[in-house]
Short mmCIF file of C-alpha atoms and ligand atoms in Angstrom, two decimals:
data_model
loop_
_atom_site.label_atom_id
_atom_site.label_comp_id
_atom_site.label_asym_id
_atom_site.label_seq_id
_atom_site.Cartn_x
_atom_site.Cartn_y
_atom_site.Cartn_z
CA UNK A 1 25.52 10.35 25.05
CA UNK A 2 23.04 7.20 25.74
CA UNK A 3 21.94 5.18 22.55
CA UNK A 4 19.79 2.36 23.03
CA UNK A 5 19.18 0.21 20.15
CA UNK A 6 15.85 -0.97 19.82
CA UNK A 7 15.51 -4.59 18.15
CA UNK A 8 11.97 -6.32 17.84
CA UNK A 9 11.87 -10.06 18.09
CA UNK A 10 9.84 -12.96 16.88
CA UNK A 11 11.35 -16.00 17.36
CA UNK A 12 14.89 -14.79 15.63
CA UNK A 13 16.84 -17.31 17.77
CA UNK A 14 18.50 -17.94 14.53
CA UNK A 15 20.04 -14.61 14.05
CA UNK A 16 20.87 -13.47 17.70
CA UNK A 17 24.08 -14.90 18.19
CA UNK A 18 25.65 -13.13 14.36
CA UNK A 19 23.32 -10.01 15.48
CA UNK A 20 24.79 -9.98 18.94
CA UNK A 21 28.37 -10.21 17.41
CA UNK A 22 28.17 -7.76 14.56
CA UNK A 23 26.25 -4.75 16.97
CA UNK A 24 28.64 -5.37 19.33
CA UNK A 25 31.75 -5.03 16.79
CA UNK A 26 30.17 -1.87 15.46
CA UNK A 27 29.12 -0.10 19.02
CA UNK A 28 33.12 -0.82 19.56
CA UNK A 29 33.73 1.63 17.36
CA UNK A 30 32.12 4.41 19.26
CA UNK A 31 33.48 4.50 22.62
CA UNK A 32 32.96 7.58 23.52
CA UNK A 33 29.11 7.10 23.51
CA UNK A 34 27.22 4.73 25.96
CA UNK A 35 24.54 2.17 24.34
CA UNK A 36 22.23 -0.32 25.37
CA UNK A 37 19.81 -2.88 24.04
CA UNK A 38 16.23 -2.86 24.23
CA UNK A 39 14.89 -6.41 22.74
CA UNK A 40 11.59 -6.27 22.81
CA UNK A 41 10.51 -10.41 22.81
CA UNK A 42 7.35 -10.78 20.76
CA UNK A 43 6.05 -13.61 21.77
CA UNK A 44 8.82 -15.46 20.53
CA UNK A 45 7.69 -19.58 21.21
CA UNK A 46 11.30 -20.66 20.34
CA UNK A 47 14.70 -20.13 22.18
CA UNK A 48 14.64 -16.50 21.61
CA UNK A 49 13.47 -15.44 24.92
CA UNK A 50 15.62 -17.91 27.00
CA UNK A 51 18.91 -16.51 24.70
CA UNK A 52 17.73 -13.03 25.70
CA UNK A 53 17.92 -13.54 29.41
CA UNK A 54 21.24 -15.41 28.69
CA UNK A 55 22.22 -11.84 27.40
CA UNK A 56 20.78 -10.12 29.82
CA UNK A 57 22.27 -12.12 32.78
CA UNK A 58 25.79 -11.00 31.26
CA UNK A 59 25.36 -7.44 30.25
CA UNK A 60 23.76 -5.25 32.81
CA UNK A 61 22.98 -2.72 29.55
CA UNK A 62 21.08 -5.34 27.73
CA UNK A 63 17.36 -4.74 28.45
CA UNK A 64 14.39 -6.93 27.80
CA UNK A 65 11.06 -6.45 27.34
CA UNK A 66 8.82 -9.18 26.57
CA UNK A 67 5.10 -9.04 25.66
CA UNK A 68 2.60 -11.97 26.73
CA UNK A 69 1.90 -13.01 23.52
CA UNK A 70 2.53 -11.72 19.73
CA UNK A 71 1.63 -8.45 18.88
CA UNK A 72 3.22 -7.46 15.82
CA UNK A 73 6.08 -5.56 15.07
CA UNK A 74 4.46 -2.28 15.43
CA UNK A 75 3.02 -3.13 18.50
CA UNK A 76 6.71 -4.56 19.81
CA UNK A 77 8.16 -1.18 18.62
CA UNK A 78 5.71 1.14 20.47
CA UNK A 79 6.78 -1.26 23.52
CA UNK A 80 10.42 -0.53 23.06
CA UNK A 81 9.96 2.88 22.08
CA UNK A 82 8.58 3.74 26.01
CA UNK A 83 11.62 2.38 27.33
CA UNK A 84 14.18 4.00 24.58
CA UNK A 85 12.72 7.36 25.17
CA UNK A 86 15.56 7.51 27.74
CA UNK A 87 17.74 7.61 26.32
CA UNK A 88 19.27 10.56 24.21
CA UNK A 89 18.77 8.74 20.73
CA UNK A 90 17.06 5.51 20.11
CA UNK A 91 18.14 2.97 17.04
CA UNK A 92 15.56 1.06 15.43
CA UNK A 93 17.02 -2.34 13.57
CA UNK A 94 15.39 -5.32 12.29
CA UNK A 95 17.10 -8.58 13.70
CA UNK A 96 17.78 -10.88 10.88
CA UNK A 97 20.35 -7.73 9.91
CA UNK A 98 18.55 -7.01 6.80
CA UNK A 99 19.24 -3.27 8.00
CA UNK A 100 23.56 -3.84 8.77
CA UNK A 101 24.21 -2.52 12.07
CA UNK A 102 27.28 -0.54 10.36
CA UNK A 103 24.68 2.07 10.06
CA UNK A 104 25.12 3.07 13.50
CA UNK A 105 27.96 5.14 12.40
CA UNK A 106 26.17 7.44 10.24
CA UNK A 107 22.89 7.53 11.98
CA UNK A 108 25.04 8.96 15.14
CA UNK A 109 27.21 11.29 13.29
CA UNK A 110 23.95 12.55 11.89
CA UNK A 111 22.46 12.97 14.84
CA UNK A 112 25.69 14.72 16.73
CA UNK A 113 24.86 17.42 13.18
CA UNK A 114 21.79 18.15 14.78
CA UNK A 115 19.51 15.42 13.03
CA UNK A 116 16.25 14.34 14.87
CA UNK A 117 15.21 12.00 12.40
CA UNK A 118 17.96 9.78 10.58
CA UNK A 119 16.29 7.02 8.15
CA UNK A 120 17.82 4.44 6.63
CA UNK A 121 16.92 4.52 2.82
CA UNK A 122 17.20 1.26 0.60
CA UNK A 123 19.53 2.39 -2.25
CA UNK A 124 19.77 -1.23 -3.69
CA UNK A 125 17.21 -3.39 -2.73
CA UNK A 126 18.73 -6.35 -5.43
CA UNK A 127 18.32 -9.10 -2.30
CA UNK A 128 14.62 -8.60 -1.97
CA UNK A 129 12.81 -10.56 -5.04
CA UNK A 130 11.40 -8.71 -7.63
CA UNK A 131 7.34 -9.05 -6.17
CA UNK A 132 8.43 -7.75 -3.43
CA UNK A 133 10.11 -4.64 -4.73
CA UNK A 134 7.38 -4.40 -7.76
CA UNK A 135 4.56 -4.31 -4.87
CA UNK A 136 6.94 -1.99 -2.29
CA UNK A 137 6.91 0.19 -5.63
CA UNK A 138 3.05 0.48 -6.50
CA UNK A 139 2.67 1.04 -2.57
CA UNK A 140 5.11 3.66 -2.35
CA UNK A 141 3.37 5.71 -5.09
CA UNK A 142 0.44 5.03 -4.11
CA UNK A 143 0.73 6.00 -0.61
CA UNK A 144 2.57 9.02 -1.72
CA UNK A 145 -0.48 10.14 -3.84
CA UNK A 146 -3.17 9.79 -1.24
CA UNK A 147 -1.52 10.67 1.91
CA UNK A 148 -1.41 14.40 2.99
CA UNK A 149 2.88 13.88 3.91
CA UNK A 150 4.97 12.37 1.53
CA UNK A 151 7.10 8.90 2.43
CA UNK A 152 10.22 8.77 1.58
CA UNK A 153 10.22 5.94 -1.02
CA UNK A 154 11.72 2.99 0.36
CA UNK A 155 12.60 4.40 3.96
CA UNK A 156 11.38 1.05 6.35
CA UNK A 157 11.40 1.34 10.27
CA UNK A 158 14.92 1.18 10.24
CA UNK A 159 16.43 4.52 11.86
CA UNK A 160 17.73 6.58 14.46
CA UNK A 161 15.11 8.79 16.53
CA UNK A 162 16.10 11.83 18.94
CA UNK A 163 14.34 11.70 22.39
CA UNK A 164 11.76 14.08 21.30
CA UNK A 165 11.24 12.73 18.40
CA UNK A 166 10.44 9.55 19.87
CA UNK A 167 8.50 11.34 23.14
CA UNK A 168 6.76 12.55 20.22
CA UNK A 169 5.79 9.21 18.43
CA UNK A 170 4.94 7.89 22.09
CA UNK A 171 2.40 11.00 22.25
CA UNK A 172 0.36 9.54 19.22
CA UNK A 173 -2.34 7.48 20.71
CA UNK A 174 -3.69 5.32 17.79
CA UNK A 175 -4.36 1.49 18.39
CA UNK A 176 -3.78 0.83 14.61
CA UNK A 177 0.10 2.12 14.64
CA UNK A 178 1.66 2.47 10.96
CA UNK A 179 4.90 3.65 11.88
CA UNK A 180 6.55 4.60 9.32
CA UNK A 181 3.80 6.72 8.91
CA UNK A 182 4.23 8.20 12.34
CA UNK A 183 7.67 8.55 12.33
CA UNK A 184 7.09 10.59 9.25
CA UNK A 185 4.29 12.84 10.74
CA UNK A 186 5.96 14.11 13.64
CA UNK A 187 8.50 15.83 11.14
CA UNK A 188 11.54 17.77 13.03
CA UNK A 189 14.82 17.85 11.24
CA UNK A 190 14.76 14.72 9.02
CA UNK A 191 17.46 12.82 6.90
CA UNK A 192 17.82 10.17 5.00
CA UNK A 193 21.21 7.59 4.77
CA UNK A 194 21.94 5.45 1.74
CA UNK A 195 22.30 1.40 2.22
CA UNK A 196 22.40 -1.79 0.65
CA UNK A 197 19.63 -3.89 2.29
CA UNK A 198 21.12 -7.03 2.77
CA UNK A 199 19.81 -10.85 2.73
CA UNK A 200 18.48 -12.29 5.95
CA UNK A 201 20.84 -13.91 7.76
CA UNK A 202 19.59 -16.62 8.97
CA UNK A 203 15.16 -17.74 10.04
CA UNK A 204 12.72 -17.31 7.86
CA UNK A 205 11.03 -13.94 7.29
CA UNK A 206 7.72 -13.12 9.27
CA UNK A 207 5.20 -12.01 6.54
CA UNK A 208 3.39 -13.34 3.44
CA UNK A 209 2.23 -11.03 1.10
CA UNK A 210 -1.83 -11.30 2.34
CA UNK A 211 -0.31 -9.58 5.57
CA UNK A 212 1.80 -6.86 3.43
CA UNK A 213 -1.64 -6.16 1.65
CA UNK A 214 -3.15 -5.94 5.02
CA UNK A 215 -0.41 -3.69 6.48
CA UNK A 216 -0.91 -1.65 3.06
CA UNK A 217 -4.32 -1.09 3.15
CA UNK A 218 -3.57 -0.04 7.01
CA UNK A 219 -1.18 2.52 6.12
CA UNK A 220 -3.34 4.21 4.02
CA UNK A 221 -6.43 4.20 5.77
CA UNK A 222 -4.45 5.75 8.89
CA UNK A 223 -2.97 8.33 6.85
CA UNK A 224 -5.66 9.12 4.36
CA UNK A 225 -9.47 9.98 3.97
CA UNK A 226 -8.99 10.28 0.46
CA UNK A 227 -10.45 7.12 -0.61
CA UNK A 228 -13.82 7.93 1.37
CA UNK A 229 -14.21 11.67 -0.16
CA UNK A 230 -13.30 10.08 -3.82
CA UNK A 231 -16.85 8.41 -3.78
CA UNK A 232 -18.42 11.52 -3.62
CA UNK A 233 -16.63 13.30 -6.75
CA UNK A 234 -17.91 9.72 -8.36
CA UNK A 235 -21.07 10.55 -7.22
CA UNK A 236 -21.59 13.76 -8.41
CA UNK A 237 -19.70 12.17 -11.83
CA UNK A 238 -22.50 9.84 -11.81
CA UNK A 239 -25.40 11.89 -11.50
CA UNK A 240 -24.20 14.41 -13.96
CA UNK A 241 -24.63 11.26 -16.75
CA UNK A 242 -26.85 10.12 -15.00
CA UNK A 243 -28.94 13.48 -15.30
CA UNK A 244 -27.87 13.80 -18.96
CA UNK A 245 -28.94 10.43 -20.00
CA UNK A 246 -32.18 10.83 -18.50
CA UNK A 247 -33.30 14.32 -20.73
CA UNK A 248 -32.08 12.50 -23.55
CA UNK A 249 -34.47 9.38 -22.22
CA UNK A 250 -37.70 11.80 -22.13
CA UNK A 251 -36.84 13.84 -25.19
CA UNK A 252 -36.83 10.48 -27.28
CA UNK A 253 -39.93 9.26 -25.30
CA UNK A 254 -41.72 12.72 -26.34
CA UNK A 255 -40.72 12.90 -30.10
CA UNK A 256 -40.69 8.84 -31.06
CA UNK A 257 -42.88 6.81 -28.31
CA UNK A 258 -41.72 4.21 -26.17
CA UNK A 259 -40.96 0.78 -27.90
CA UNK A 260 -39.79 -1.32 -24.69
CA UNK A 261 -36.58 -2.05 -25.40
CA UNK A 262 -32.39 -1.74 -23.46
CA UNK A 263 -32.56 -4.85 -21.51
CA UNK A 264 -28.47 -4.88 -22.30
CA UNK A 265 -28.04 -1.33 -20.89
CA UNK A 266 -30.48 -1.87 -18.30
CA UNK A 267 -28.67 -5.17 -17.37
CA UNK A 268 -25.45 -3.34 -17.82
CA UNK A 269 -25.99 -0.09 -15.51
CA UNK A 270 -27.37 -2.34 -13.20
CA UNK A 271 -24.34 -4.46 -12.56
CA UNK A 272 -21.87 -1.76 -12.83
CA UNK A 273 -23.80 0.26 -10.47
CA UNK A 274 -24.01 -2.33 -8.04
CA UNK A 275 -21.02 -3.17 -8.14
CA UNK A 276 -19.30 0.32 -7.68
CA UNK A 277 -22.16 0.54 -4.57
CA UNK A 278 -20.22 -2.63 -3.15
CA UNK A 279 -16.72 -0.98 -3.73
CA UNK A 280 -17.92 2.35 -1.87
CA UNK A 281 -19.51 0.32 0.68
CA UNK A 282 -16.32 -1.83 1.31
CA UNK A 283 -14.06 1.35 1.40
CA UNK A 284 -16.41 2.55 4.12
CA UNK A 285 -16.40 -0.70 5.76
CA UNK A 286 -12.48 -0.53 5.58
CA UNK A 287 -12.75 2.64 7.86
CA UNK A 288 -15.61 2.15 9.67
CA UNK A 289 -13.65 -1.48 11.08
CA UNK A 290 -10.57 0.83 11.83
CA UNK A 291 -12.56 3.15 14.00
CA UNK A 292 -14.30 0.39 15.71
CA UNK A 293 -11.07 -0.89 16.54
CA UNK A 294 -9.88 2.62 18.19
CA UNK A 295 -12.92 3.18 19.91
CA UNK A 296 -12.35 0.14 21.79
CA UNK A 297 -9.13 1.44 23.45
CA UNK A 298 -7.47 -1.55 24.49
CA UNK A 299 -3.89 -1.27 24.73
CA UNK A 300 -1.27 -1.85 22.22
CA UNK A 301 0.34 -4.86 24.52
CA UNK A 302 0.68 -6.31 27.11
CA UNK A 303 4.02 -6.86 28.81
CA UNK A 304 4.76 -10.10 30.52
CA UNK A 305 8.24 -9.31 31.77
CA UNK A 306 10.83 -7.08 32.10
CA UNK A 307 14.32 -7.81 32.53
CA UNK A 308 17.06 -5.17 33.85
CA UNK A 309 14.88 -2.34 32.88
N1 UDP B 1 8.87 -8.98 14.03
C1 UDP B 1 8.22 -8.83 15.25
N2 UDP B 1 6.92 -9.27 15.37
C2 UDP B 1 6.26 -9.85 14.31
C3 UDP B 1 6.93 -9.99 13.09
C4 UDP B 1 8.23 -9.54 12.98
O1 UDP B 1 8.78 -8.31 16.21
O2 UDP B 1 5.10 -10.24 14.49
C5 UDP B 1 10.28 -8.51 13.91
C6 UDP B 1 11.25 -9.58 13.45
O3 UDP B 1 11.73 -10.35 14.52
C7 UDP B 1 12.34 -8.73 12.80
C8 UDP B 1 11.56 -7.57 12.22
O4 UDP B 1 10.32 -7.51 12.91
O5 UDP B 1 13.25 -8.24 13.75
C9 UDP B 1 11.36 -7.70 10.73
O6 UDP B 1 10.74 -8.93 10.44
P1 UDP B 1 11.07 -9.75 9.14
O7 UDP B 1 12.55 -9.80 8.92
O8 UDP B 1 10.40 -11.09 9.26
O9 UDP B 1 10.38 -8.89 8.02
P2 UDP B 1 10.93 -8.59 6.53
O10 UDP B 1 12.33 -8.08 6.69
O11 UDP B 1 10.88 -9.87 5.82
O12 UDP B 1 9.99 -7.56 6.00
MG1 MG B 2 13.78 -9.01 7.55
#
């Protein structure tokens, strides 16, 4: 069978060398089965790409794909992904080997049982600081109560995909690509594999924790319209007190006159109003920016070279 391992890169010349070394131990192990690389370069502006094409000068099964400027990660792994569909399996691993490459094992024993889908699932996540697994947390649950398909709770990209489940990932056509999300809608038969997630090795991580809010708010807005139909039910909440309040309003007005008074709840309704309006408004905004971007259809990347592909 063909495995490619698919590793995004953003200027991880750092890591390459112990990530190089360890994969390679590991793919040792399986020699029976054929693998290759597929680095996708994402707009790395250190050493990275030059390392690559080191690589790739050596080992004919090293691949290299690299876009013409950054895209992102999920941009980088929709770029691999085209290529890896190839193959009969594709491995997705971060770099820095924050996912250890040891999981090769089980992913491919997994998939030889007949697995399309074989995550990775953070068992111990002890190395990440506590923010970041408080905030993974409330996103998690979050997610999981809004979106229409479960995530499995601290799953990340990390994972082994069979050809048609990645054909079918490819077949999504979304500009705004969550994918974890779409790994987890195209469904087929889907496991999960326990691991430690380990410390960095070596660079400095790519995201600040505006971005992760960013990449948050993405993943729900591409996997739920919950947050737009909630302002209706407040709506209708609304108007129901709203409707209330206002008999209650007359019925005084009729039996005791009107002595002008309720600047407070005047002031009050006013800014709490106006400022739920605002929230509604931004929620729609939220959406209405995502479809702009989709309507626009520009591709995902651009590639600015390919090397032994
Ligand atoms: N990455 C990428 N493009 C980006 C940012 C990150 O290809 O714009 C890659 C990066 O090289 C690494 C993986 O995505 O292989 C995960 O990045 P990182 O380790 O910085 O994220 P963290 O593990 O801290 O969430
Ligand atoms: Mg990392």
């Amino acid at each position: 069978m063909k495995i490619a391992l698919l590793i995004p890169m953003y200027n991880e010349e750092a890591v390459l060398p112990f990530l190089w070394q360890e994969t390679q131990a590991v793919v040792q192990k399986l020699p029976q089965e054929t693998f290759e690389y597929i680095f996708v370069n994402d707009g790395s502006t250190d050493g990275t790409l030059a390392q690559l094409k080191t690589l790739a000068g050596q080992h004919p099964n090293v691949k290299v794909i690299s876009l013409s400027r950054n895209f992102g990660k999920e941009a980088a792994l929709s770029a691999g992904l085209t290529e890896a569909a190839k193959a009969d399996a594709v491995i997705i691993l971060d770099a820095d080997l924050q996912d250890p490459p040891d999981l090769i094992l089980p992913f491919v024993q997994k998939f030889k049982e007949g697995f399309d889908v074989v995550y990775g699932q953070r068992a111990d996540r002890s190395q990440d600081s506590f923010a970041k697994r408080l905030t993974a947390r409330c996103f998690y649950k979050f997610y999981n109560a809004l979106a229409s398909r479960r995530l499995p709770e601290n799953a990340g990209d990390c994972r082994l995909l069979s050809r048609r489940a990645a054909e079918a990932v490819l077949l999504l056509p979304e500009r705004e690509r969550f994918m974890k999300g779409l790994f987890n809608w195209v469904g087929f038969r889907t496991t999960g594999v326990p691991f430690t997630r380990q410390k960095r090795r070596a660079g400095k991580t790519k995201w600040n924790y505006w971005q992760l809010w960013n990449f948050a708010l993405e993943g729900l807005t591409a996997s739920s319209t919950l947050p737009l139909r909630l302002w209706t039910y407040c709506g209708f909440l609304v108007s129901g007190f709203a409707f209330v309040y206002a008999v209650w309003v007359a019925a005084k007005k009729m039996l005791y006159g009107n002595p002008v008074s309720g600047y407070a709840s005047l002031m009050v309704a006013i800014l709490f109003f106006s400022g739920v309006q605002l929230i509604s408004l931004g929620v729609i905004g939220e959406y209405l920016g995502r479809v702009f971007t989709e309507v626009k259809q520009r591709p995902l990347y651009l590639i600015d070279e390919k090397i032994n592909c």
